Short mmCIF file of N, CA and C in Angstrom, two decimals:
data_model
loop_
_atom_site.label_atom_id
_atom_site.label_comp_id
_atom_site.label_asym_id
_atom_site.label_seq_id
_atom_site.Cartn_x
_atom_site.Cartn_y
_atom_site.Cartn_z
N MET A 1 133.11 116.53 132.21
CA MET A 1 133.78 117.28 130.92
C MET A 1 133.99 118.21 131.24
N LEU A 2 135.39 119.05 130.66
CA LEU A 2 136.05 120.44 131.91
C LEU A 2 134.85 121.97 130.08
N ASP A 3 134.52 121.32 129.33
CA ASP A 3 133.53 121.88 127.94
C ASP A 3 132.05 122.07 128.90
N ASP A 4 131.43 121.37 130.01
CA ASP A 4 130.12 120.61 129.43
C ASP A 4 130.31 122.37 130.85
N PHE A 5 130.95 122.60 131.79
CA PHE A 5 131.11 123.62 132.05
C PHE A 5 131.80 124.73 132.25
N ILE A 6 132.75 125.25 130.73
CA ILE A 6 133.97 127.12 130.52
C ILE A 6 133.01 126.76 128.87
N SER A 7 132.95 127.96 129.25
CA SER A 7 132.67 128.75 127.61
C SER A 7 134.22 129.10 127.46
N MET A 8 134.61 128.20 126.40
CA MET A 8 136.47 129.01 126.85
C MET A 8 137.08 129.50 126.13
N GLY A 9 137.58 130.39 124.90
CA GLY A 9 138.75 130.60 124.29
C GLY A 9 140.03 130.27 124.54
N PHE A 10 140.46 130.71 123.70
CA PHE A 10 142.52 130.13 123.19
C PHE A 10 142.47 131.65 121.99
N SER A 11 143.73 132.42 121.88
CA SER A 11 144.16 133.46 121.71
C SER A 11 145.65 132.97 121.64
N SER A 12 146.26 133.24 120.62
CA SER A 12 147.80 134.47 121.00
C SER A 12 148.05 135.53 120.51
N PRO A 13 149.32 136.36 121.85
CA PRO A 13 148.44 137.49 121.55
C PRO A 13 149.42 137.89 119.70
N PRO A 14 149.07 139.49 119.43
CA PRO A 14 148.94 139.73 117.69
C PRO A 14 150.73 140.56 118.43
N PHE A 15 151.59 139.46 117.12
CA PHE A 15 152.72 141.14 116.91
C PHE A 15 152.56 141.67 115.95
N THR A 16 153.88 141.84 116.02
CA THR A 16 154.36 143.25 115.23
C THR A 16 156.27 142.91 114.63
N SER A 17 155.99 143.72 114.00
CA SER A 17 157.78 143.50 113.20
C SER A 17 158.06 143.93 114.06
N ASN A 18 158.38 145.04 115.06
CA ASN A 18 159.68 144.98 116.26
C ASN A 18 158.30 143.86 117.64
N HIS A 19 158.14 143.18 117.22
CA HIS A 19 157.37 142.29 118.91
C HIS A 19 157.06 142.73 119.87
N LEU A 20 157.04 144.78 119.74
CA LEU A 20 156.25 144.95 120.64
C LEU A 20 154.32 144.08 121.67
N VAL A 21 154.42 143.53 122.51
CA VAL A 21 153.14 142.64 123.38
C VAL A 21 152.23 143.63 123.86
N ARG A 22 150.96 143.56 123.11
CA ARG A 22 150.33 144.53 124.86
C ARG A 22 148.98 143.33 125.20
N TRP A 23 148.69 143.80 126.36
CA TRP A 23 147.83 142.88 126.19
C TRP A 23 145.81 144.16 126.45
N TYR A 24 145.18 142.46 125.40
CA TYR A 24 143.72 142.90 125.49
C TYR A 24 143.21 142.28 126.49
N SER A 25 142.42 143.70 126.47
CA SER A 25 141.00 142.52 128.20
C SER A 25 139.79 141.81 126.92
N PRO A 26 139.53 140.85 127.41
CA PRO A 26 138.78 139.75 126.82
C PRO A 26 137.35 140.38 127.16
N SER A 27 136.42 139.80 126.34
CA SER A 27 135.12 140.47 125.97
C SER A 27 134.13 140.56 127.60
N VAL A 28 133.58 141.55 127.53
CA VAL A 28 132.49 141.57 128.71
C VAL A 28 131.93 140.13 129.49
N ARG A 29 132.26 140.32 130.99
CA ARG A 29 131.51 138.87 132.21
C ARG A 29 132.98 137.93 131.29
N PHE A 30 133.93 138.02 130.51
CA PHE A 30 135.65 136.57 130.63
C PHE A 30 135.72 138.00 131.28
N ILE A 31 137.30 135.67 131.64
CA ILE A 31 138.36 136.30 132.32
C ILE A 31 139.11 135.68 131.20
N LYS A 32 140.34 136.62 131.63
CA LYS A 32 141.61 135.96 130.82
C LYS A 32 142.25 135.33 131.15
N ILE A 33 143.51 134.23 130.91
CA ILE A 33 144.51 133.66 132.13
C ILE A 33 145.38 134.13 130.73
N ASN A 34 146.93 133.94 131.27
CA ASN A 34 148.21 134.38 129.51
C ASN A 34 149.20 133.77 131.39
N PHE A 35 149.27 132.47 130.93
CA PHE A 35 150.39 132.93 131.81
C PHE A 35 151.22 131.90 130.83
N ASP A 36 152.83 132.22 131.91
CA ASP A 36 154.38 131.76 130.79
C ASP A 36 155.21 131.11 131.73
N ARG A 37 156.37 130.58 130.69
CA ARG A 37 158.17 129.92 131.88
C ARG A 37 158.98 131.08 131.55
N SER A 38 160.28 130.90 133.04
CA SER A 38 161.19 131.50 133.04
C SER A 38 161.36 130.35 132.80
N VAL A 39 163.94 130.30 132.73
CA VAL A 39 164.27 129.54 133.37
C VAL A 39 165.00 130.18 134.33
N ILE A 40 165.78 129.41 136.12
CA ILE A 40 165.92 130.36 137.37
C ILE A 40 166.78 128.71 137.46
N SER A 41 168.39 129.21 137.88
CA SER A 41 169.43 128.76 137.62
C SER A 41 169.28 127.43 137.50
N SER A 42 168.58 127.29 135.81
CA SER A 42 169.05 126.08 135.36
C SER A 42 167.82 125.39 134.82
N SER A 43 166.78 125.84 135.96
CA SER A 43 165.66 125.05 136.75
C SER A 43 164.19 125.77 136.15
N PRO A 44 162.69 125.32 135.34
CA PRO A 44 162.03 126.20 134.93
C PRO A 44 161.19 126.36 136.14
N ALA A 45 160.89 127.01 135.52
CA ALA A 45 159.40 128.11 136.38
C ALA A 45 158.51 128.51 135.72
N ALA A 46 157.40 129.10 136.04
CA ALA A 46 156.27 129.09 135.38
C ALA A 46 154.70 129.72 136.29
N GLY A 47 154.22 130.68 136.00
CA GLY A 47 153.30 132.05 136.55
C GLY A 47 151.86 131.62 135.52
N PHE A 48 150.97 131.64 136.30
CA PHE A 48 150.30 132.62 135.18
C PHE A 48 149.49 134.05 136.03
N ILE A 49 148.15 134.39 135.45
CA ILE A 49 148.04 136.01 135.83
C ILE A 49 146.41 135.92 135.29
N ILE A 50 145.59 135.97 135.89
CA ILE A 50 143.94 136.63 135.55
C ILE A 50 143.41 137.90 136.34
N ARG A 51 143.41 138.70 134.86
CA ARG A 51 141.38 139.59 134.99
C ARG A 51 140.49 139.57 134.60
N ASP A 52 140.14 140.56 134.82
CA ASP A 52 138.42 140.40 133.88
C ASP A 52 138.44 141.06 132.76
N TRP A 53 137.85 141.48 132.83
CA TRP A 53 137.27 142.11 131.30
C TRP A 53 137.33 144.00 131.71
N THR A 54 137.52 144.01 133.06
CA THR A 54 137.96 145.70 133.81
C THR A 54 139.10 146.11 133.30
N ASP A 55 140.39 144.99 133.17
CA ASP A 55 141.62 145.57 133.38
C ASP A 55 142.48 144.24 135.08
N LYS A 56 141.32 143.81 135.61
CA LYS A 56 141.24 144.35 136.91
C LYS A 56 141.82 142.60 137.12
N LEU A 57 142.88 142.77 138.29
CA LEU A 57 143.63 141.95 138.39
C LEU A 57 143.21 140.35 139.68
N LEU A 58 142.39 139.52 139.06
CA LEU A 58 141.56 138.87 139.43
C LEU A 58 142.57 138.09 140.73
N LYS A 59 143.17 136.98 139.55
CA LYS A 59 144.45 136.04 140.26
C LYS A 59 145.87 136.15 139.91
N VAL A 60 146.77 135.65 141.05
CA VAL A 60 148.35 135.44 140.01
C VAL A 60 149.02 133.95 140.87
N GLY A 61 149.39 133.02 140.45
CA GLY A 61 150.43 132.15 140.35
C GLY A 61 152.15 132.21 140.33
N VAL A 62 152.79 131.73 141.12
CA VAL A 62 153.72 131.19 140.09
C VAL A 62 154.73 129.93 141.19
N ALA A 63 155.03 128.58 140.63
CA ALA A 63 155.93 127.88 140.58
C ALA A 63 157.10 127.70 140.79
N TYR A 64 158.09 127.33 140.91
CA TYR A 64 159.36 126.55 140.91
C TYR A 64 159.08 125.17 140.42
N TYR A 65 159.00 124.20 139.37
CA TYR A 65 159.38 123.52 139.44
C TYR A 65 161.08 122.23 139.07
N ARG A 66 161.09 121.03 139.58
CA ARG A 66 161.97 121.33 139.11
C ARG A 66 162.75 119.76 138.86
N GLN A 67 163.08 119.81 137.54
CA GLN A 67 163.96 118.33 137.12
C GLN A 67 162.28 117.88 135.91
N THR A 68 161.87 119.21 134.86
CA THR A 68 161.21 119.16 134.66
C THR A 68 161.53 119.96 133.74
N SER A 69 161.11 119.94 132.13
CA SER A 69 161.09 120.61 130.82
C SER A 69 160.06 121.89 130.94
N ILE A 70 160.69 122.87 130.03
CA ILE A 70 160.02 124.31 130.12
C ILE A 70 159.00 123.79 129.77
N SER A 71 158.26 123.54 128.45
CA SER A 71 157.25 122.94 128.05
C SER A 71 155.94 122.55 129.07
N VAL A 72 156.71 121.75 130.29
CA VAL A 72 156.36 121.20 131.41
C VAL A 72 155.60 121.75 132.16
N ALA A 73 157.06 122.61 132.67
CA ALA A 73 156.67 123.58 132.83
C ALA A 73 155.48 124.93 132.79
N GLU A 74 155.07 125.26 132.05
CA GLU A 74 154.03 126.01 130.93
C GLU A 74 152.77 125.57 131.31
N THR A 75 152.60 124.15 131.53
CA THR A 75 151.43 123.48 130.66
C THR A 75 151.21 123.25 132.21
N ARG A 76 151.97 123.07 133.01
CA ARG A 76 150.88 123.10 134.42
C ARG A 76 150.75 124.90 135.12
N ALA A 77 151.48 125.30 134.40
CA ALA A 77 151.18 126.40 134.98
C ALA A 77 149.77 127.06 134.89
N LEU A 78 149.43 126.73 133.01
CA LEU A 78 148.33 126.62 132.28
C LEU A 78 147.00 125.80 133.14
N GLN A 79 147.60 124.88 134.21
CA GLN A 79 146.93 123.80 134.67
C GLN A 79 146.36 125.35 135.94
N ASP A 80 146.89 125.03 136.40
CA ASP A 80 146.47 125.46 137.95
C ASP A 80 146.54 127.24 137.70
N GLY A 81 146.09 127.96 136.63
CA GLY A 81 145.55 129.12 136.03
C GLY A 81 143.95 128.48 136.23
N VAL A 82 143.83 127.54 134.93
CA VAL A 82 142.33 127.65 135.10
C VAL A 82 141.97 126.51 135.88
N HIS A 83 142.25 125.51 136.54
CA HIS A 83 141.64 124.81 138.04
C HIS A 83 141.75 126.46 139.38
N SER A 84 142.94 127.42 139.37
CA SER A 84 142.63 128.37 140.37
C SER A 84 141.03 129.47 139.83
N ALA A 85 140.68 128.98 138.89
CA ALA A 85 139.63 130.46 137.75
C ALA A 85 138.84 129.97 137.88
N VAL A 86 138.68 127.88 137.47
CA VAL A 86 137.36 127.54 138.22
C VAL A 86 137.25 127.18 139.80
N GLN A 87 137.84 126.72 140.15
CA GLN A 87 137.63 126.34 141.97
C GLN A 87 136.17 128.02 142.22
N THR A 88 137.24 129.54 141.97
CA THR A 88 136.82 130.00 142.05
C THR A 88 135.81 131.19 141.66
N GLY A 89 134.96 129.89 140.41
CA GLY A 89 133.89 129.67 140.69
C GLY A 89 133.39 131.18 138.82
N PHE A 90 134.29 130.67 137.74
CA PHE A 90 134.15 131.30 136.71
C PHE A 90 134.62 130.44 135.71
N ASN A 91 133.53 130.74 134.41
CA ASN A 91 133.22 129.85 134.00
C ASN A 91 133.04 130.20 131.98
N LYS A 92 133.93 131.75 132.77
CA LYS A 92 133.30 132.08 131.16
C LYS A 92 135.33 131.85 130.27
N ILE A 93 135.79 131.79 130.42
CA ILE A 93 137.78 132.01 130.41
C ILE A 93 138.43 132.45 128.23
N ILE A 94 139.35 132.92 128.76
CA ILE A 94 140.04 132.46 127.36
C ILE A 94 141.52 132.32 128.04
N ILE A 95 141.75 131.67 126.89
CA ILE A 95 143.60 131.74 127.41
C ILE A 95 144.00 132.00 126.26
N GLU A 96 145.46 132.48 126.48
CA GLU A 96 145.97 133.21 125.68
C GLU A 96 147.65 132.99 126.58
N CYS A 97 148.41 132.96 125.24
CA CYS A 97 150.00 132.57 125.69
C CYS A 97 150.90 132.79 124.46
N ASP A 98 152.47 132.65 125.28
CA ASP A 98 152.50 132.64 122.95
C ASP A 98 153.07 131.61 122.85
N ASN A 99 152.95 130.16 123.38
CA ASN A 99 153.60 129.02 123.13
C ASN A 99 152.32 128.18 121.94
N ASN A 100 152.97 128.25 120.88
CA ASN A 100 151.65 127.28 119.64
C ASN A 100 151.33 126.68 120.16
N ILE A 101 152.02 125.23 120.80
CA ILE A 101 152.59 124.35 120.76
C ILE A 101 150.95 123.39 122.11
N VAL A 102 151.01 124.45 121.98
CA VAL A 102 150.40 124.10 124.39
C VAL A 102 149.58 124.76 123.79
N ILE A 103 148.67 125.68 123.18
CA ILE A 103 147.89 125.72 122.69
C ILE A 103 146.87 124.79 121.65
N GLN A 104 147.42 124.55 120.93
CA GLN A 104 146.82 123.93 119.84
C GLN A 104 147.10 122.03 120.83
N ALA A 105 147.60 121.55 121.46
CA ALA A 105 147.60 120.69 122.39
C ALA A 105 146.14 120.85 123.37
N LEU A 106 145.81 122.09 123.80
CA LEU A 106 144.77 122.41 124.31
C LEU A 106 142.98 122.85 123.78
N LYS A 107 143.51 122.66 122.50
CA LYS A 107 142.14 123.11 121.82
C LYS A 107 142.40 121.59 121.43
N ALA A 108 143.15 120.75 120.99
CA ALA A 108 143.36 119.40 120.89
C ALA A 108 142.37 118.26 121.48
N SER A 109 142.14 118.78 122.48
CA SER A 109 141.43 118.71 123.96
C SER A 109 139.90 117.84 124.24
N PHE A 110 140.09 119.24 123.00
CA PHE A 110 138.14 120.22 123.57
C PHE A 110 137.46 119.10 122.06
#
């Protein structure tokens, strides 16, 4: 099971009344995966970015998903990001996105 070897946290970025968003570093020795989706020519694309506690960029990935929903594309970006982090050997991971549905579904799976 994934949670047997990964210390994982989940968060949503803090929003202000004018919707400015700032990236916050994870705790020391943790990495943070942010992911999001976009629509290109009416088809969803999604990607992830992984940074460490010093704000160093570690990995980035993007994919163009044909004939799928935006939610599925965003979930696949999350999956790709976690897979990339685990494959690289990271085991202390914070996951952050602006899609509360995806985060709640992920929390429910643990």
